[in-house]
PDB file of C-alpha atoms in Angstrom:
ATOM      1  CA  UNK A 263      -3.273  21.364   8.905  1.00 71.00           C
ATOM      2  CA  UNK A 264      -3.284  24.273  11.402  1.00 78.00           C
ATOM      3  CA  UNK A 265      -2.184  24.052  15.034  1.00 91.00           C
ATOM      4  CA  UNK A 266      -0.326  20.770  14.671  1.00 96.00           C
ATOM      5  CA  UNK A 267       3.359  20.021  15.245  1.00 97.00           C
ATOM      6  CA  UNK A 268       5.022  16.694  14.423  1.00 98.00           C
ATOM      7  CA  UNK A 269       8.321  15.780  16.077  1.00 98.00           C
ATOM      8  CA  UNK A 270      10.595  12.815  15.443  1.00 97.00           C
ATOM      9  CA  UNK A 271      12.566  10.959  18.053  1.00 96.00           C
ATOM     10  CA  UNK A 272      15.890   9.443  17.082  1.00 95.00           C
ATOM     11  CA  UNK A 273      14.751   5.793  16.872  1.00 96.00           C
ATOM     12  CA  UNK A 274      13.260   5.870  13.356  1.00 96.00           C
ATOM     13  CA  UNK A 275      13.654   9.227  11.621  1.00 96.00           C
ATOM     14  CA  UNK A 276      12.895   7.768   8.171  1.00 97.00           C
ATOM     15  CA  UNK A 277       9.394   6.659   9.215  1.00 97.00           C
ATOM     16  CA  UNK A 278       8.740  10.025  10.872  1.00 97.00           C
ATOM     17  CA  UNK A 279       9.715  11.816   7.665  1.00 98.00           C
ATOM     18  CA  UNK A 280       7.391   9.619   5.582  1.00 97.00           C
ATOM     19  CA  UNK A 281       4.519  10.369   7.955  1.00 98.00           C
ATOM     20  CA  UNK A 282       5.276  14.095   7.758  1.00 97.00           C
ATOM     21  CA  UNK A 283       5.391  13.963   3.957  1.00 97.00           C
ATOM     22  CA  UNK A 284       2.004  12.232   3.805  1.00 97.00           C
ATOM     23  CA  UNK A 285       0.520  14.913   6.076  1.00 97.00           C
ATOM     24  CA  UNK A 286       2.158  17.729   4.159  1.00 96.00           C
ATOM     25  CA  UNK A 287       4.056  18.865   7.251  1.00 96.00           C
ATOM     26  CA  UNK A 288       7.629  19.760   8.099  1.00 96.00           C
ATOM     27  CA  UNK A 289       9.096  17.888  11.047  1.00 97.00           C
ATOM     28  CA  UNK A 290       9.424  20.136  14.088  1.00 96.00           C
ATOM     29  CA  UNK A 291      12.856  21.300  15.203  1.00 96.00           C
ATOM     30  CA  UNK A 292      14.260  19.223  18.040  1.00 95.00           C
ATOM     31  CA  UNK A 293      17.832  18.526  19.152  1.00 93.00           C
ATOM     32  CA  UNK A 294      18.654  15.413  21.154  1.00 91.00           C
ATOM     33  CA  UNK A 295      22.091  14.780  22.578  1.00 90.00           C
ATOM     34  CA  UNK A 296      23.909  13.009  25.383  1.00 90.00           C
ATOM     35  CA  UNK A 297      25.867  14.605  28.171  1.00 92.00           C
ATOM     36  CA  UNK A 298      29.251  13.095  29.003  1.00 91.00           C
ATOM     37  CA  UNK A 299      27.637  10.999  31.754  1.00 93.00           C
ATOM     38  CA  UNK A 300      25.185   9.602  29.120  1.00 91.00           C
ATOM     39  CA  UNK A 301      22.152  11.509  30.396  1.00 93.00           C
ATOM     40  CA  UNK A 302      19.729  12.380  27.592  1.00 93.00           C
ATOM     41  CA  UNK A 303      19.181  16.036  26.750  1.00 92.00           C
ATOM     42  CA  UNK A 304      16.307  17.233  24.543  1.00 93.00           C
ATOM     43  CA  UNK A 305      15.844  20.785  23.256  1.00 93.00           C
ATOM     44  CA  UNK A 306      12.553  21.663  21.517  1.00 95.00           C
ATOM     45  CA  UNK A 307      13.469  24.221  18.882  1.00 94.00           C
ATOM     46  CA  UNK A 308      10.119  25.915  18.278  1.00 93.00           C
ATOM     47  CA  UNK A 309       7.026  27.114  20.097  1.00 95.00           C
ATOM     48  CA  UNK A 310       4.378  24.508  20.887  1.00 96.00           C
ATOM     49  CA  UNK A 311       2.108  26.739  22.980  1.00 96.00           C
ATOM     50  CA  UNK A 312      -1.514  25.822  22.216  1.00 95.00           C
ATOM     51  CA  UNK A 313      -0.435  23.301  19.560  1.00 97.00           C
ATOM     52  CA  UNK A 314      -1.561  19.709  18.998  1.00 97.00           C
ATOM     53  CA  UNK A 315       1.776  17.867  19.312  1.00 98.00           C
ATOM     54  CA  UNK A 316       2.615  14.398  17.924  1.00 98.00           C
ATOM     55  CA  UNK A 317       5.905  12.688  18.763  1.00 98.00           C
ATOM     56  CA  UNK A 318       6.932   9.662  16.671  1.00 98.00           C
ATOM     57  CA  UNK A 319       9.255   7.307  18.521  1.00 98.00           C
ATOM     58  CA  UNK A 320       9.367   3.531  18.026  1.00 97.00           C
ATOM     59  CA  UNK A 321      10.438   1.030  20.675  1.00 94.00           C
ATOM     60  CA  UNK A 322      13.481  -0.293  18.862  1.00 94.00           C
ATOM     61  CA  UNK A 323      17.250   0.092  18.679  1.00 90.00           C
ATOM     62  CA  UNK A 324      18.605   1.357  21.995  1.00 93.00           C
ATOM     63  CA  UNK A 325      15.205   0.784  23.575  1.00 95.00           C
ATOM     64  CA  UNK A 326      15.881   2.209  27.028  1.00 96.00           C
ATOM     65  CA  UNK A 327      17.570   5.350  25.684  1.00 96.00           C
ATOM     66  CA  UNK A 328      14.807   5.878  23.134  1.00 96.00           C
ATOM     67  CA  UNK A 329      12.096   5.398  25.739  1.00 97.00           C
ATOM     68  CA  UNK A 330      13.753   7.947  28.029  1.00 97.00           C
ATOM     69  CA  UNK A 331      14.110  10.348  25.116  1.00 97.00           C
ATOM     70  CA  UNK A 332      10.387  10.004  24.366  1.00 98.00           C
ATOM     71  CA  UNK A 333       9.443  10.674  27.993  1.00 98.00           C
ATOM     72  CA  UNK A 334      11.598  13.808  28.091  1.00 97.00           C
ATOM     73  CA  UNK A 335      10.155  15.065  24.779  1.00 97.00           C
ATOM     74  CA  UNK A 336       6.598  14.544  26.036  1.00 98.00           C
ATOM     75  CA  UNK A 337       7.352  16.386  29.261  1.00 97.00           C
ATOM     76  CA  UNK A 338       9.165  19.206  27.474  1.00 96.00           C
ATOM     77  CA  UNK A 339       6.156  19.817  25.214  1.00 97.00           C
ATOM     78  CA  UNK A 340       3.687  19.510  28.064  1.00 96.00           C
ATOM     79  CA  UNK A 341       5.372  22.100  30.288  1.00 95.00           C
ATOM     80  CA  UNK A 342       5.731  24.364  27.234  1.00 95.00           C
ATOM     81  CA  UNK A 343       1.917  24.696  27.223  1.00 95.00           C
ATOM     82  CA  UNK A 344       0.993  22.473  24.276  1.00 96.00           C
ATOM     83  CA  UNK A 345      -2.752  21.801  24.131  1.00 96.00           C
ATOM     84  CA  UNK A 346      -2.317  18.035  23.694  1.00 97.00           C
ATOM     85  CA  UNK A 347       0.627  15.640  23.391  1.00 98.00           C
ATOM     86  CA  UNK A 348       0.211  12.366  21.504  1.00 98.00           C
ATOM     87  CA  UNK A 349       2.950   9.754  21.585  1.00 98.00           C
ATOM     88  CA  UNK A 350       3.009   7.800  18.310  1.00 98.00           C
ATOM     89  CA  UNK A 351       4.771   4.545  19.204  1.00 98.00           C
ATOM     90  CA  UNK A 352       4.624   2.165  16.200  1.00 97.00           C
ATOM     91  CA  UNK A 353       6.340  -0.644  18.148  1.00 97.00           C
ATOM     92  CA  UNK A 354       5.441  -0.488  21.848  1.00 97.00           C
ATOM     93  CA  UNK A 355       8.450  -1.217  24.106  1.00 96.00           C
ATOM     94  CA  UNK A 356       8.267  -3.959  26.758  1.00 95.00           C
ATOM     95  CA  UNK A 357       4.971  -5.181  25.254  1.00 94.00           C
ATOM     96  CA  UNK A 358       5.840  -8.840  25.840  1.00 90.00           C
ATOM     97  CA  UNK A 359       6.118  -8.275  29.590  1.00 90.00           C
ATOM     98  CA  UNK A 360       2.372  -7.838  29.936  1.00 86.00           C
ATOM     99  CA  UNK A 361       1.499 -10.319  32.711  1.00 84.00           C
ATOM    100  CA  UNK A 362       2.871 -12.426  35.535  1.00 77.00           C
ATOM    101  CA  UNK A 363       3.683 -15.507  33.493  1.00 64.00           C
ATOM    102  CA  UNK A 364       6.805 -17.453  34.369  1.00 54.00           C
ATOM    103  CA  UNK A 365       7.484 -21.060  33.458  1.00 51.00           C
ATOM    104  CA  UNK A 366       9.083 -21.611  36.866  1.00 48.00           C
ATOM    105  CA  UNK A 367       6.076 -21.255  39.131  1.00 52.00           C
ATOM    106  CA  UNK A 368       7.935 -20.438  42.328  1.00 53.00           C
ATOM    107  CA  UNK A 369       9.171 -17.205  40.717  1.00 54.00           C
ATOM    108  CA  UNK A 370       5.785 -16.185  39.290  1.00 56.00           C
ATOM    109  CA  UNK A 371       4.840 -13.818  42.126  1.00 65.00           C
ATOM    110  CA  UNK A 372       8.031 -11.828  41.564  1.00 75.00           C
ATOM    111  CA  UNK A 373       7.692 -11.416  37.794  1.00 80.00           C
ATOM    112  CA  UNK A 374       7.284  -7.754  36.747  1.00 87.00           C
ATOM    113  CA  UNK A 375       4.556  -6.370  34.498  1.00 91.00           C
ATOM    114  CA  UNK A 376       6.882  -3.983  32.686  1.00 94.00           C
ATOM    115  CA  UNK A 377       4.355  -2.953  30.021  1.00 94.00           C
ATOM    116  CA  UNK A 378       2.222  -1.491  32.823  1.00 96.00           C
ATOM    117  CA  UNK A 379       5.257   0.364  34.157  1.00 96.00           C
ATOM    118  CA  UNK A 380       5.892   1.892  30.721  1.00 97.00           C
ATOM    119  CA  UNK A 381       2.223   2.916  30.536  1.00 97.00           C
ATOM    120  CA  UNK A 382       2.534   4.671  33.898  1.00 97.00           C
ATOM    121  CA  UNK A 383       5.723   6.439  32.827  1.00 97.00           C
ATOM    122  CA  UNK A 384       4.115   7.767  29.632  1.00 98.00           C
ATOM    123  CA  UNK A 385       1.110   9.046  31.564  1.00 97.00           C
ATOM    124  CA  UNK A 386       3.207  10.697  34.278  1.00 97.00           C
ATOM    125  CA  UNK A 387       5.425  12.341  31.644  1.00 97.00           C
ATOM    126  CA  UNK A 388       2.307  14.100  30.364  1.00 97.00           C
ATOM    127  CA  UNK A 389       1.078  12.124  27.352  1.00 98.00           C
ATOM    128  CA  UNK A 390      -2.621  12.743  26.654  1.00 97.00           C
ATOM    129  CA  UNK A 391      -3.026  10.103  23.967  1.00 97.00           C
ATOM    130  CA  UNK A 392      -1.145   7.069  22.612  1.00 97.00           C
ATOM    131  CA  UNK A 393      -1.128   5.783  19.036  1.00 97.00           C
ATOM    132  CA  UNK A 394       0.521   2.401  18.551  1.00 96.00           C
ATOM    133  CA  UNK A 395       0.305  -0.583  16.215  1.00 96.00           C
ATOM    134  CA  UNK A 396      -0.470  -4.281  16.691  1.00 94.00           C
ATOM    135  CA  UNK A 397       0.056  -4.460  20.433  1.00 93.00           C
ATOM    136  CA  UNK A 398       1.399  -7.823  21.558  1.00 89.00           C
ATOM    137  CA  UNK A 399      -1.546  -8.126  23.953  1.00 85.00           C
ATOM    138  CA  UNK A 400      -4.748  -6.104  23.815  1.00 84.00           C
ATOM    139  CA  UNK A 401      -4.902  -5.799  27.607  1.00 88.00           C
ATOM    140  CA  UNK A 402      -2.035  -3.296  27.438  1.00 92.00           C
ATOM    141  CA  UNK A 403      -4.623  -0.700  26.407  1.00 92.00           C
ATOM    142  CA  UNK A 404      -6.220  -1.228  29.812  1.00 90.00           C
ATOM    143  CA  UNK A 405      -2.950  -0.312  31.545  1.00 94.00           C
ATOM    144  CA  UNK A 406      -3.562   3.323  30.566  1.00 94.00           C
ATOM    145  CA  UNK A 407      -5.946   5.894  32.028  1.00 93.00           C
ATOM    146  CA  UNK A 408      -5.598   7.931  28.825  1.00 95.00           C
ATOM    147  CA  UNK A 409      -6.876   7.231  25.301  1.00 94.00           C
ATOM    148  CA  UNK A 410      -5.000   4.529  23.357  1.00 95.00           C
ATOM    149  CA  UNK A 411      -5.533   3.810  19.662  1.00 95.00           C
ATOM    150  CA  UNK A 412      -4.152   0.406  18.667  1.00 94.00           C
ATOM    151  CA  UNK A 413      -3.797   0.445  14.887  1.00 95.00           C
ATOM    152  CA  UNK A 414      -3.667  -2.699  12.756  1.00 92.00           C
ATOM    153  CA  UNK A 415      -1.355  -3.629   9.908  1.00 93.00           C
ATOM    154  CA  UNK A 416      -4.031  -5.957   8.515  1.00 92.00           C
ATOM    155  CA  UNK A 417      -5.132  -3.697   5.599  1.00 91.00           C
ATOM    156  CA  UNK A 418      -1.528  -3.446   4.366  1.00 93.00           C
ATOM    157  CA  UNK A 419      -1.004  -7.204   4.898  1.00 94.00           C
ATOM    158  CA  UNK A 420      -4.089  -8.099   2.851  1.00 94.00           C
ATOM    159  CA  UNK A 421      -2.952  -5.807   0.051  1.00 94.00           C
ATOM    160  CA  UNK A 422       0.548  -7.338   0.035  1.00 96.00           C
ATOM    161  CA  UNK A 423      -0.778 -10.901  -0.086  1.00 96.00           C
ATOM    162  CA  UNK A 424      -3.066 -10.218  -3.029  1.00 95.00           C
ATOM    163  CA  UNK A 425      -0.393  -8.328  -4.976  1.00 95.00           C
ATOM    164  CA  UNK A 426       2.610 -10.588  -4.304  1.00 96.00           C
ATOM    165  CA  UNK A 427       1.386 -14.182  -3.859  1.00 95.00           C
ATOM    166  CA  UNK A 428      -0.144 -15.435  -7.146  1.00 93.00           C
ATOM    167  CA  UNK A 429      -1.475 -18.575  -5.435  1.00 91.00           C
ATOM    168  CA  UNK A 430      -3.129 -16.664  -2.575  1.00 95.00           C
ATOM    169  CA  UNK A 431      -6.551 -18.254  -3.261  1.00 93.00           C
ATOM    170  CA  UNK A 432      -4.962 -21.638  -2.457  1.00 90.00           C
ATOM    171  CA  UNK A 433      -3.248 -20.388   0.695  1.00 96.00           C
ATOM    172  CA  UNK A 434      -3.794 -21.180   4.342  1.00 96.00           C
ATOM    173  CA  UNK A 435      -3.131 -18.600   7.055  1.00 97.00           C
ATOM    174  CA  UNK A 436      -1.178 -20.051   9.976  1.00 96.00           C
ATOM    175  CA  UNK A 437      -0.567 -18.728  13.485  1.00 93.00           C
ATOM    176  CA  UNK A 438       2.763 -19.874  14.982  1.00 89.00           C
ATOM    177  CA  UNK A 439       1.116 -19.983  18.421  1.00 84.00           C
ATOM    178  CA  UNK A 440      -2.364 -20.251  19.927  1.00 79.00           C
ATOM    179  CA  UNK A 441      -2.253 -16.626  21.096  1.00 79.00           C
ATOM    180  CA  UNK A 442      -2.391 -15.374  17.512  1.00 85.00           C
ATOM    181  CA  UNK A 443      -5.535 -17.324  16.566  1.00 86.00           C
ATOM    182  CA  UNK A 444      -7.751 -14.226  16.515  1.00 87.00           C
ATOM    183  CA  UNK A 445      -5.304 -12.408  14.237  1.00 89.00           C
ATOM    184  CA  UNK A 446      -5.093 -15.199  11.642  1.00 92.00           C
ATOM    185  CA  UNK A 447      -8.823 -15.939  11.628  1.00 93.00           C
ATOM    186  CA  UNK A 448      -9.525 -12.294  10.846  1.00 91.00           C
ATOM    187  CA  UNK A 449      -7.141 -12.332   7.863  1.00 94.00           C
ATOM    188  CA  UNK A 450      -8.382 -15.755   6.703  1.00 95.00           C
ATOM    189  CA  UNK A 451     -11.987 -14.527   6.813  1.00 94.00           C
ATOM    190  CA  UNK A 452     -11.105 -11.437   4.786  1.00 92.00           C
ATOM    191  CA  UNK A 453      -9.408 -13.606   2.146  1.00 94.00           C
ATOM    192  CA  UNK A 454     -12.045 -16.372   2.373  1.00 95.00           C
ATOM    193  CA  UNK A 455      -9.394 -19.055   2.954  1.00 95.00           C
ATOM    194  CA  UNK A 456      -8.680 -21.620   5.673  1.00 95.00           C
ATOM    195  CA  UNK A 457      -6.525 -21.134   8.740  1.00 94.00           C
ATOM    196  CA  UNK A 458      -4.402 -23.326  10.993  1.00 94.00           C
ATOM    197  CA  UNK A 459      -2.356 -22.867  14.135  1.00 91.00           C
ATOM    198  CA  UNK A 460       0.691 -24.332  15.792  1.00 90.00           C
ATOM    199  CA  UNK A 461       0.633 -25.191  19.469  1.00 82.00           C
ATOM    200  CA  UNK A 462       4.047 -24.635  21.012  1.00 70.00           C
ATOM    201  CA  UNK A 463       5.508 -25.479  24.377  1.00 67.00           C
ATOM    202  CA  UNK A 464       8.499 -23.541  25.716  1.00 60.00           C
ATOM    203  CA  UNK A 465      11.293 -24.659  28.025  1.00 58.00           C
ATOM    204  CA  UNK A 466      12.219 -21.015  28.596  1.00 57.00           C
ATOM    205  CA  UNK A 467      11.964 -17.615  26.890  1.00 57.00           C
ATOM    206  CA  UNK A 468      13.068 -17.627  23.224  1.00 53.00           C
ATOM    207  CA  UNK A 469      13.387 -21.438  23.211  1.00 58.00           C
ATOM    208  CA  UNK A 470      10.638 -23.737  21.901  1.00 56.00           C
ATOM    209  CA  UNK A 471      10.484 -27.323  23.166  1.00 62.00           C
ATOM    210  CA  UNK A 472       7.727 -28.878  21.020  1.00 73.00           C
ATOM    211  CA  UNK A 473       5.338 -27.873  18.214  1.00 80.00           C
ATOM    212  CA  UNK A 474       2.048 -29.462  17.138  1.00 86.00           C
ATOM    213  CA  UNK A 475       0.322 -28.384  13.902  1.00 90.00           C
ATOM    214  CA  UNK A 476      -3.477 -28.126  14.066  1.00 88.00           C
ATOM    215  CA  UNK A 477      -4.830 -28.006  10.508  1.00 90.00           C
ATOM    216  CA  UNK A 478      -4.139 -29.379   7.016  1.00 92.00           C
ATOM    217  CA  UNK A 479      -1.523 -27.549   4.937  1.00 93.00           C
ATOM    218  CA  UNK A 480      -0.754 -30.308   2.406  1.00 94.00           C
ATOM    219  CA  UNK A 481      -0.297 -28.923  -1.136  1.00 94.00           C
ATOM    220  CA  UNK A 482      -1.129 -25.419   0.069  1.00 95.00           C
ATOM    221  CA  UNK A 483       0.747 -22.128   0.262  1.00 96.00           C
ATOM    222  CA  UNK A 484       1.217 -21.483   3.977  1.00 96.00           C
ATOM    223  CA  UNK A 485       1.381 -17.899   5.259  1.00 97.00           C
ATOM    224  CA  UNK A 486       2.626 -17.531   8.824  1.00 96.00           C
ATOM    225  CA  UNK A 487       1.244 -14.382  10.453  1.00 95.00           C
ATOM    226  CA  UNK A 488       2.387 -12.956  13.791  1.00 94.00           C
ATOM    227  CA  UNK A 489       2.709  -9.587  15.506  1.00 93.00           C
ATOM    228  CA  UNK A 490       6.477  -9.778  16.022  1.00 93.00           C
ATOM    229  CA  UNK A 491       9.588 -11.902  15.594  1.00 93.00           C
ATOM    230  CA  UNK A 492      12.668 -11.493  17.765  1.00 94.00           C
ATOM    231  CA  UNK A 493      15.243 -14.294  17.577  1.00 94.00           C
ATOM    232  CA  UNK A 494      12.991 -16.066  15.026  1.00 94.00           C
ATOM    233  CA  UNK A 495      13.354 -19.513  16.580  1.00 90.00           C
ATOM    234  CA  UNK A 496       9.586 -20.027  16.712  1.00 88.00           C
ATOM    235  CA  UNK A 497       8.776 -18.821  13.206  1.00 93.00           C
ATOM    236  CA  UNK A 498      11.658 -20.771  11.616  1.00 94.00           C
ATOM    237  CA  UNK A 499      10.701 -23.984  13.448  1.00 91.00           C
ATOM    238  CA  UNK A 500       7.136 -23.381  12.305  1.00 93.00           C
ATOM    239  CA  UNK A 501       8.279 -23.047   8.690  1.00 95.00           C
ATOM    240  CA  UNK A 502      10.101 -26.391   8.913  1.00 94.00           C
ATOM    241  CA  UNK A 503       6.989 -27.955  10.454  1.00 93.00           C
ATOM    242  CA  UNK A 504       4.803 -26.685   7.610  1.00 95.00           C
ATOM    243  CA  UNK A 505       7.157 -27.991   4.919  1.00 96.00           C
ATOM    244  CA  UNK A 506       7.264 -31.376   6.661  1.00 94.00           C
ATOM    245  CA  UNK A 507       3.451 -31.359   6.691  1.00 94.00           C
ATOM    246  CA  UNK A 508       3.302 -30.902   2.913  1.00 95.00           C
ATOM    247  CA  UNK A 509       3.103 -27.141   2.342  1.00 95.00           C
ATOM    248  CA  UNK A 510       4.437 -26.222  -1.108  1.00 96.00           C
ATOM    249  CA  UNK A 511       5.583 -22.719  -0.126  1.00 96.00           C
ATOM    250  CA  UNK A 512       5.920 -20.834   3.151  1.00 97.00           C
ATOM    251  CA  UNK A 513       5.758 -17.069   3.703  1.00 97.00           C
ATOM    252  CA  UNK A 514       6.000 -15.177   6.981  1.00 97.00           C
ATOM    253  CA  UNK A 515       4.272 -11.835   7.561  1.00 97.00           C
ATOM    254  CA  UNK A 516       5.229 -10.091  10.805  1.00 96.00           C
ATOM    255  CA  UNK A 517       4.245  -6.604  11.925  1.00 96.00           C
ATOM    256  CA  UNK A 518       7.360  -5.938  14.023  1.00 96.00           C
ATOM    257  CA  UNK A 519      10.609  -7.454  12.747  1.00 96.00           C
ATOM    258  CA  UNK A 520      12.945  -7.146  15.744  1.00 96.00           C
ATOM    259  CA  UNK A 521      15.476  -9.697  14.403  1.00 96.00           C
ATOM    260  CA  UNK A 522      17.948  -9.842  17.270  1.00 94.00           C
ATOM    261  CA  UNK A 523      20.688 -12.394  18.006  1.00 94.00           C
ATOM    262  CA  UNK A 524      20.749 -15.298  15.504  1.00 96.00           C
ATOM    263  CA  UNK A 525      17.551 -14.190  13.726  1.00 96.00           C
ATOM    264  CA  UNK A 526      19.079 -13.295  10.353  1.00 97.00           C
ATOM    265  CA  UNK A 527      21.113 -16.498  10.039  1.00 97.00           C
ATOM    266  CA  UNK A 528      18.037 -18.529  10.997  1.00 97.00           C
ATOM    267  CA  UNK A 529      15.899 -16.816   8.344  1.00 97.00           C
ATOM    268  CA  UNK A 530      18.580 -17.345   5.688  1.00 97.00           C
ATOM    269  CA  UNK A 531      18.605 -21.065   6.508  1.00 96.00           C
ATOM    270  CA  UNK A 532      14.819 -21.472   6.770  1.00 96.00           C
ATOM    271  CA  UNK A 533      12.572 -22.512   3.837  1.00 96.00           C
ATOM    272  CA  UNK A 534      10.841 -19.132   3.426  1.00 97.00           C
ATOM    273  CA  UNK A 535       9.911 -17.652   0.077  1.00 96.00           C
ATOM    274  CA  UNK A 536       9.846 -14.276   1.810  1.00 97.00           C
ATOM    275  CA  UNK A 537       9.720 -12.795   5.310  1.00 98.00           C
ATOM    276  CA  UNK A 538       7.571  -9.676   5.186  1.00 98.00           C
ATOM    277  CA  UNK A 539       7.645  -7.035   7.930  1.00 97.00           C
ATOM    278  CA  UNK A 540       6.362  -3.497   8.307  1.00 97.00           C
ATOM    279  CA  UNK A 541       8.631  -0.506   8.797  1.00 96.00           C
ATOM    280  CA  UNK A 542       7.615   0.086  12.427  1.00 97.00           C
ATOM    281  CA  UNK A 543      11.298  -0.793  12.994  1.00 97.00           C
ATOM    282  CA  UNK A 544      14.141   0.236  10.616  1.00 96.00           C
ATOM    283  CA  UNK A 545      15.052  -2.701   8.358  1.00 96.00           C
ATOM    284  CA  UNK A 546      17.644  -1.329   5.932  1.00 95.00           C
ATOM    285  CA  UNK A 547      20.634  -3.100   7.491  1.00 94.00           C
ATOM    286  CA  UNK A 548      18.708  -6.350   7.988  1.00 95.00           C
ATOM    287  CA  UNK A 549      17.616  -6.370   4.348  1.00 96.00           C
ATOM    288  CA  UNK A 550      21.245  -6.123   3.240  1.00 96.00           C
ATOM    289  CA  UNK A 551      22.097  -9.215   5.280  1.00 96.00           C
ATOM    290  CA  UNK A 552      18.995 -11.181   4.296  1.00 96.00           C
ATOM    291  CA  UNK A 553      17.464 -10.926   0.794  1.00 95.00           C
ATOM    292  CA  UNK A 554      14.320 -12.759   1.965  1.00 97.00           C
ATOM    293  CA  UNK A 555      13.205  -9.774   4.049  1.00 97.00           C
ATOM    294  CA  UNK A 556      10.667  -7.463   2.398  1.00 97.00           C
ATOM    295  CA  UNK A 557       9.070  -4.360   3.929  1.00 97.00           C
ATOM    296  CA  UNK A 558       5.534  -2.989   3.901  1.00 97.00           C
ATOM    297  CA  UNK A 559       5.285   0.770   4.452  1.00 96.00           C
ATOM    298  CA  UNK A 560       2.717   1.634   7.135  1.00 96.00           C
ATOM    299  CA  UNK A 561       3.357   5.396   7.181  1.00 96.00           C
ATOM    300  CA  UNK A 562       0.017   5.966   5.421  1.00 95.00           C
ATOM    301  CA  UNK A 563      -1.871   4.257   8.287  1.00 95.00           C
ATOM    302  CA  UNK A 564      -0.027   6.309  10.912  1.00 96.00           C
ATOM    303  CA  UNK A 565      -0.510   9.547   8.985  1.00 96.00           C
ATOM    304  CA  UNK A 566      -4.241   8.949   8.555  1.00 96.00           C
ATOM    305  CA  UNK A 567      -4.602   8.123  12.258  1.00 96.00           C
ATOM    306  CA  UNK A 568      -2.852  11.389  13.150  1.00 97.00           C
ATOM    307  CA  UNK A 569      -5.020  13.349  10.718  1.00 96.00           C
ATOM    308  CA  UNK A 570      -8.220  11.827  12.084  1.00 95.00           C
ATOM    309  CA  UNK A 571      -7.144  12.373  15.692  1.00 96.00           C
ATOM    310  CA  UNK A 572      -6.318  16.019  15.009  1.00 96.00           C
ATOM    311  CA  UNK A 573      -9.677  16.579  13.288  1.00 94.00           C
ATOM    312  CA  UNK A 574     -11.641  14.782  16.013  1.00 93.00           C
ATOM    313  CA  UNK A 575     -12.686  11.946  13.686  1.00 92.00           C
ATOM    314  CA  UNK A 576     -12.959   8.222  14.410  1.00 88.00           C
ATOM    315  CA  UNK A 577      -9.685   6.311  14.123  1.00 89.00           C
ATOM    316  CA  UNK A 578     -11.365   2.903  14.441  1.00 82.00           C
ATOM    317  CA  UNK A 579     -13.316   3.666  11.243  1.00 73.00           C
ATOM    318  CA  UNK A 580     -10.018   3.192   9.410  1.00 74.00           C
ATOM    319  CA  UNK A 581     -10.377  -0.560   9.971  1.00 72.00           C
ATOM    320  CA  UNK A 582     -14.161  -0.936   9.818  1.00 59.00           C
ATOM    321  CA  UNK A 583     -14.427  -1.156   6.049  1.00 47.00           C
ATOM    322  CA  UNK A 584     -11.155  -2.492   4.692  1.00 48.00           C
ATOM    323  CA  UNK A 585     -11.513  -2.969   0.902  1.00 43.00           C
ATOM    324  CA  UNK A 586     -10.232  -6.191  -0.617  1.00 39.00           C
TER     325      UNK A 586
END
């Protein structure tokens, strides 16, 4: 493709390379380093004047450093006279801080909306367009005054279910919280199966107090679907709840597998047949520590979104007619 340059940040070089391979491109030359005082330095190693620039950087690993690196790369390309700069952010950083929502009400007015702050930073840095995947909350798109394409892992999830779960026609799709109801109903409708949800109450962040299952999972294969899992307390408690309610097998399918803190030990102890995540976040080390983790490659979705954006075609059409 002419007049296009694809750069990789340092957060997930493997995914960037897969996207480049699918587009038939070479990754652009860029050098990132740290000064002795830990300031980030970025050097763009080729001309981007008049080019359509795409920068792939996921919100994972050293999140703050990687976010700053992305902002500097965007600005460097913008002031070097690129025609357009698109930030491809498979896992959007600070996405869970999307509203003033504190359990302790007297502190609610002082809770930050950090996802909005990140949106402002990306815009001020010079980004013209954002491509991301399975945003934690759809209202984050409204935080931007520039175009945002929120891609969905659903086509890849449907394909994985049909190819890897022999009993998928007897499955039930389960949301581990009420907020994911729309996500699971969409997948359940595509598979023509039932869905259920779990209502959870939290004492504080990353700690669930009580869970109530809404739906019948007895003698069914239960598939938990969520956009992300961090410490995995919720999804592991949900798996136990489903087994107690009579489910014969439990799978978890999560777009963003953050897996911080005690997550891996919790998954190893939980009654999962498999925990399936996409490669929006690197998973090689986690897979070594936990054989239950399996990965779906979403580089094809990102590459097609970039191709369509560059050619001025509809990105939403990617998800309008998903074959089963």
